[in-house]
XYZ file of C-alpha atoms in Angstrom:
313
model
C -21.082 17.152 34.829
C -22.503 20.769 34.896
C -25.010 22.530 32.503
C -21.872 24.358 30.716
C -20.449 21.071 29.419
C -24.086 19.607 28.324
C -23.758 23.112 26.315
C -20.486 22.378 24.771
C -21.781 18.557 24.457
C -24.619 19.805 22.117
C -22.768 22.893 20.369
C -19.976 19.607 19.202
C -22.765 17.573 17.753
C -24.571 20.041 16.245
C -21.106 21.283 14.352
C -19.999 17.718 13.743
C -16.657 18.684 14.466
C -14.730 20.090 17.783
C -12.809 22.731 15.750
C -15.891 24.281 14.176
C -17.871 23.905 18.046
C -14.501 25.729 19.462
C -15.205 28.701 17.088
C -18.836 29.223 17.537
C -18.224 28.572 21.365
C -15.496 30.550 21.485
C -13.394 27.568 23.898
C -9.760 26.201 22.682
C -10.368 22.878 21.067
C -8.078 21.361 23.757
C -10.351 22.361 26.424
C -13.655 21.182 24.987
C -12.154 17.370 23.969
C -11.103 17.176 27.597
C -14.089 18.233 28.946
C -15.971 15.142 26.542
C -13.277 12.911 28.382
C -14.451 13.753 31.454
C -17.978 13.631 30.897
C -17.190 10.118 29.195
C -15.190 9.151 32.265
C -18.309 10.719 34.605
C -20.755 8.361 32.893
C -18.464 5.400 32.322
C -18.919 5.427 28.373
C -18.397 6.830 25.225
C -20.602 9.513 23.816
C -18.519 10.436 20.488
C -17.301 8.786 17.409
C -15.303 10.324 14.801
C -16.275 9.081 11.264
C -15.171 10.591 7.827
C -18.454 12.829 8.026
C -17.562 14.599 11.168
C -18.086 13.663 14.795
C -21.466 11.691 15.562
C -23.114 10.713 18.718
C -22.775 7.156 19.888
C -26.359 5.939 21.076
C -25.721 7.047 24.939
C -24.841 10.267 22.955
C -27.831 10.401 21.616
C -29.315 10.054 24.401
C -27.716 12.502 26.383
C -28.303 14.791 23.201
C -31.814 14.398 23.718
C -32.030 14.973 27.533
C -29.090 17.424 27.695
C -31.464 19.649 25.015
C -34.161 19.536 26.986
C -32.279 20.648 30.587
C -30.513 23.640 29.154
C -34.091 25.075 27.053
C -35.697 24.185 30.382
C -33.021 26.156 32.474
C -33.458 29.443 29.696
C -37.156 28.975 30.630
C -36.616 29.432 34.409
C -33.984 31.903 33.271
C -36.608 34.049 31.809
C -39.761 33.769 34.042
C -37.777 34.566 37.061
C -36.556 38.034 34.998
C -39.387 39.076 33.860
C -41.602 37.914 36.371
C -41.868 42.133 38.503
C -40.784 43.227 34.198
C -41.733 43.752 30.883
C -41.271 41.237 28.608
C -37.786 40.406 28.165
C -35.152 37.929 26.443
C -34.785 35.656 23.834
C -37.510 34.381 22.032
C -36.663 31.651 18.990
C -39.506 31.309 16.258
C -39.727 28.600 13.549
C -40.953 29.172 10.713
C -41.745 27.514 7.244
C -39.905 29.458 4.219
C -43.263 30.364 2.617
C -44.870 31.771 6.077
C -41.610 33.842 6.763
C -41.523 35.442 3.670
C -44.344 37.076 4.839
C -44.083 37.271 8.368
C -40.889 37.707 9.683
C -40.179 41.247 8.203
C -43.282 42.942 9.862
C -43.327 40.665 12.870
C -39.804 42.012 13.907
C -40.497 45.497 13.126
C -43.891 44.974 15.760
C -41.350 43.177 18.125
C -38.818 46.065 17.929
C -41.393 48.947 18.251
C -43.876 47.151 20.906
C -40.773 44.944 23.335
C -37.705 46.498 22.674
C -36.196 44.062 25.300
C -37.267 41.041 23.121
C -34.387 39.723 21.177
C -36.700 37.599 18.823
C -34.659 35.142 16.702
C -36.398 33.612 13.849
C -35.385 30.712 12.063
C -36.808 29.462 8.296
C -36.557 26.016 7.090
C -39.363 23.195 5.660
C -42.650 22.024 8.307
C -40.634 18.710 8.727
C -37.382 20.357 10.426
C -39.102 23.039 12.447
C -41.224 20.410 14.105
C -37.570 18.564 14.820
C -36.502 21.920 16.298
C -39.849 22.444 18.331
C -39.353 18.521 19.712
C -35.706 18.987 20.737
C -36.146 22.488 22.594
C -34.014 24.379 20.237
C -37.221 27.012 19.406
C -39.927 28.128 21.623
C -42.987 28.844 19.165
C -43.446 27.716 15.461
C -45.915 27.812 12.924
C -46.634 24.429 11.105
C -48.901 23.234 8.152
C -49.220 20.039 10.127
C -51.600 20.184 13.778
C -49.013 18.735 16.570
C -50.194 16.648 19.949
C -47.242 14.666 20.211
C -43.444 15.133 21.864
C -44.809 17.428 24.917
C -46.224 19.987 21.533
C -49.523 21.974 21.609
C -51.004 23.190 18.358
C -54.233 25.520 17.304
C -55.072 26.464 14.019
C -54.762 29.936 12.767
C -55.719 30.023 9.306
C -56.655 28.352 6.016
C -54.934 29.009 2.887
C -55.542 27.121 -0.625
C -52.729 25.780 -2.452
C -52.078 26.331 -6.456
C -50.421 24.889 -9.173
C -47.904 26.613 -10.850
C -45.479 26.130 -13.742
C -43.026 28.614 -15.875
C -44.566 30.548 -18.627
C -42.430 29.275 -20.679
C -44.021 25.805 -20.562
C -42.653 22.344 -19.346
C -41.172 20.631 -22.314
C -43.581 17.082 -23.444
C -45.864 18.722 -20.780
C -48.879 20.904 -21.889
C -49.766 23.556 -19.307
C -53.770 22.816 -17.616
C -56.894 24.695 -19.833
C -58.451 27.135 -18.126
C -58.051 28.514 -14.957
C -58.176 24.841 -12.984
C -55.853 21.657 -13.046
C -57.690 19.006 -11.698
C -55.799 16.283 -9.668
C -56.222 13.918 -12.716
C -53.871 16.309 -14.674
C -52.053 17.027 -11.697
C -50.758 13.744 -11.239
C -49.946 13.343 -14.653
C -47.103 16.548 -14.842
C -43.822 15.829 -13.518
C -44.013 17.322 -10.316
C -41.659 19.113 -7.975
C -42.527 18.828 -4.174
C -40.862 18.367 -0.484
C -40.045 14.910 0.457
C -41.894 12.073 2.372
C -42.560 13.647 5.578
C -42.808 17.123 4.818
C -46.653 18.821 5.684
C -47.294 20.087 1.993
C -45.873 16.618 0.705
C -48.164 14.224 2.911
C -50.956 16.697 2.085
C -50.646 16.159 -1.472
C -50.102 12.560 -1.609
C -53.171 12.382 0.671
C -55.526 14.215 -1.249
C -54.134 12.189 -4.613
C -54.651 8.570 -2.224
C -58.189 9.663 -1.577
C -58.801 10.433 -5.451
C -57.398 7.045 -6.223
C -54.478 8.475 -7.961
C -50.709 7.993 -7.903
C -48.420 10.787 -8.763
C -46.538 9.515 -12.172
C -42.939 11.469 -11.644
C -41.912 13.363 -8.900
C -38.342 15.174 -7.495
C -37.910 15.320 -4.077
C -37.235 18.990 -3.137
C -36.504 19.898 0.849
C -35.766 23.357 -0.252
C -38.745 25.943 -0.981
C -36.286 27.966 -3.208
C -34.695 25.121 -5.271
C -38.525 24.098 -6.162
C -39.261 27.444 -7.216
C -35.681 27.368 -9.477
C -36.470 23.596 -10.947
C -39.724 25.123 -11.923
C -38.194 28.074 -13.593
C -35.518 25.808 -15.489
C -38.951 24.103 -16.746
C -38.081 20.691 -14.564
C -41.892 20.728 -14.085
C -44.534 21.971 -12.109
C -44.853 22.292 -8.325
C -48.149 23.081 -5.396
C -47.111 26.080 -3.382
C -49.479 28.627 -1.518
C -50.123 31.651 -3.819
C -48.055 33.870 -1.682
C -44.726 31.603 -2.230
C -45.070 32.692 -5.943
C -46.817 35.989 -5.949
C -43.925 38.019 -7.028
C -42.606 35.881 -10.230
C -46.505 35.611 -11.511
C -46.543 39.591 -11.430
C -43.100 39.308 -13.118
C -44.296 37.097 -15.413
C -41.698 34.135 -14.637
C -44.490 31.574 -13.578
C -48.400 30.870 -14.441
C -50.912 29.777 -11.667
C -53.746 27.571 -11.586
C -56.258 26.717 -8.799
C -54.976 23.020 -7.663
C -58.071 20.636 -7.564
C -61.661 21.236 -7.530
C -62.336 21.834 -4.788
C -59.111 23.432 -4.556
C -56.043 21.900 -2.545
C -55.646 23.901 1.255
C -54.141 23.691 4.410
C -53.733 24.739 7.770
C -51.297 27.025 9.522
C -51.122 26.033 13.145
C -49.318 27.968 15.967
C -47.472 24.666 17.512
C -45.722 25.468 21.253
C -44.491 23.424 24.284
C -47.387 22.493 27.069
C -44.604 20.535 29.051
C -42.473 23.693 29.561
C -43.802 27.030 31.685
C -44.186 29.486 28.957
C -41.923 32.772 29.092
C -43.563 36.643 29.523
C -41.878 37.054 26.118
C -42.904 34.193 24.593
C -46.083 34.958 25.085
C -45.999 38.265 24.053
C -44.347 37.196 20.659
C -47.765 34.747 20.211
C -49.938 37.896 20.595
C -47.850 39.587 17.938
C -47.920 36.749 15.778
C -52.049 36.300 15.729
C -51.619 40.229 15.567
C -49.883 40.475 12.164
C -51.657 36.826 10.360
C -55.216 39.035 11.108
C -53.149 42.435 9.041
C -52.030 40.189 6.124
C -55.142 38.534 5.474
C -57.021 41.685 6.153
C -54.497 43.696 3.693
C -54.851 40.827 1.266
C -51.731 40.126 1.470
C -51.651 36.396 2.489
C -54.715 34.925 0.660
C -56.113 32.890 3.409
C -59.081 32.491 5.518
C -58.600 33.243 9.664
C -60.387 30.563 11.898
C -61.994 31.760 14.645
C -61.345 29.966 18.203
């Protein structure tokens, strides 16, 4: 068993389905099933089942999943130290991000990465706190930003800023739902609305069901949501209201689409923490891409473009 097949190992499970794995591979489907035989043979098991939702690991699959993830990220990271170790910064670097930090960041943080390391191919990937922390875990990113600190599966994390959290709602109103007075919704009205939010385990999720715990409150009606951009459309079909981060919503409050309020009292916030391997060495241009990062967080809060607080350390 060699590092190639662990690489055609993952790239099937993570297509459910050896046709789909032979495309993005770019290997004949015949070749890649015999090369699961022989690793099945190899290890005296099997690793693959075929169901009616695609191929799945078996539980030594899984296993090997996990380790096999972990060897190839960990051969990449030898990969690139020993290249740029006499060079600039060079290589891939994959960043996670949630949706409502990368419609900020990514744009100017790959313009800086193009102009300052033009030999940094810097992939960034969006998707909720819950999944990039999955993707962090299994070795399939090298840096992420989280609303949730991390000290747990071989992660690091440090805080990088504060930002407070809002209510929002379309202009139009939520039908049997009254919009908050003023320019405040306490949680007591909060929990009250039908509400819009990530599901159980997602960082803004366990935030607000936190903060409602503490209060002694229980949220009457809620739709689970794992998709920044379907929350912000249920909203603006008047499903009910939702808790983003200002910046999520900035553009359909100047359009008019949605109205704000400040989300508690004191209001709701969180956390953005830069979350990274410690069990891994840590790549010229990965560390280069972390500068960057802290770089262009200091110019959006500075611009006023992210409302949000930096914190210092």
């Amino acid at each position: 068993m060699d590092l190639r097949q662990l690489r055609y190992f993952i790239g099937i499970v993570e297509a459910k389905s050896f046709s789909r794995a032979a495309i993005s591979l770019r290997v004949a489907q015949p070749a890649l099933s015999l090369h699961v035989r022989n690793m099945e043979a190899d290890l005296g098991t099997e690793l693959l089942l075929r169901t009616p939702q695609g191929v799945v690991p078996t539980a030594a699959g899984e296993l090997l999943l996990e380790r096999a993830r972990r060897l190839v990220a960990d051969f990449e990271d030898m990969k690139r130290a020993v290249s740029e170790s006499d060079n600039e910064p060079a290589g891939e670097v994959r960043l996670g991000l949630p949706g409502t930090i990368g419609e900020l960041l990514s744009v100017p943080l790959i313009l800086k990465t193009r102009q300052a390391y033009p030999r940094i191919h810097l992939t960034v990937a969006e998707a909720m706190s819950g999944f990039v922390l999955e993707w962090l875990a299994e070795g399939r990113v090298d840096l992420g930003l989280l609303y949730i600190p991390v000290d747990r599966h071989g992660l690091r994390s440090v805080a990088l800023l504060s930002e407070e959290l809002c209510l929002f709602g379309p202009a139009e109103g939520v039908p049997g739902c009254p919009p908050p007075q003023g320019g405040t919704a306490t949680l007591d009205e909060i929990c009250r609305m039908p509400l819009v939010l990530p599901g159980i385990g997602h960082g803004l999720r366990t935030l607000v069901d936190a903060e409602m715990e503490r209060a002694g409150l229980e949220i009457a009606t809620v739709i689970d949501v794992d998709s920044y951009g379907a929350i912000k459309e249920l909203v603006a079909q008047r499903v009910g209201y939702s808790i983003l981060p200002f910046n999520a919503i900035a553009r359909e409050v100047e359009a008019g689409r949605f109205l704000s309020w400040q989300a508690g009292q004191p209001a709701l916030s969180r956390n953005v923490h830069l979350v990274q391997p410690f069990d891994r060495p840590t790549a010229k241009a990965a560390t280069a891409i972390e500068a960057l990062c802290r770089e262009t967080l200091a110019q959006l809060v500075a611009s006023g473009h992210w409302r949000a607080r930096l914190i210092d350390g």
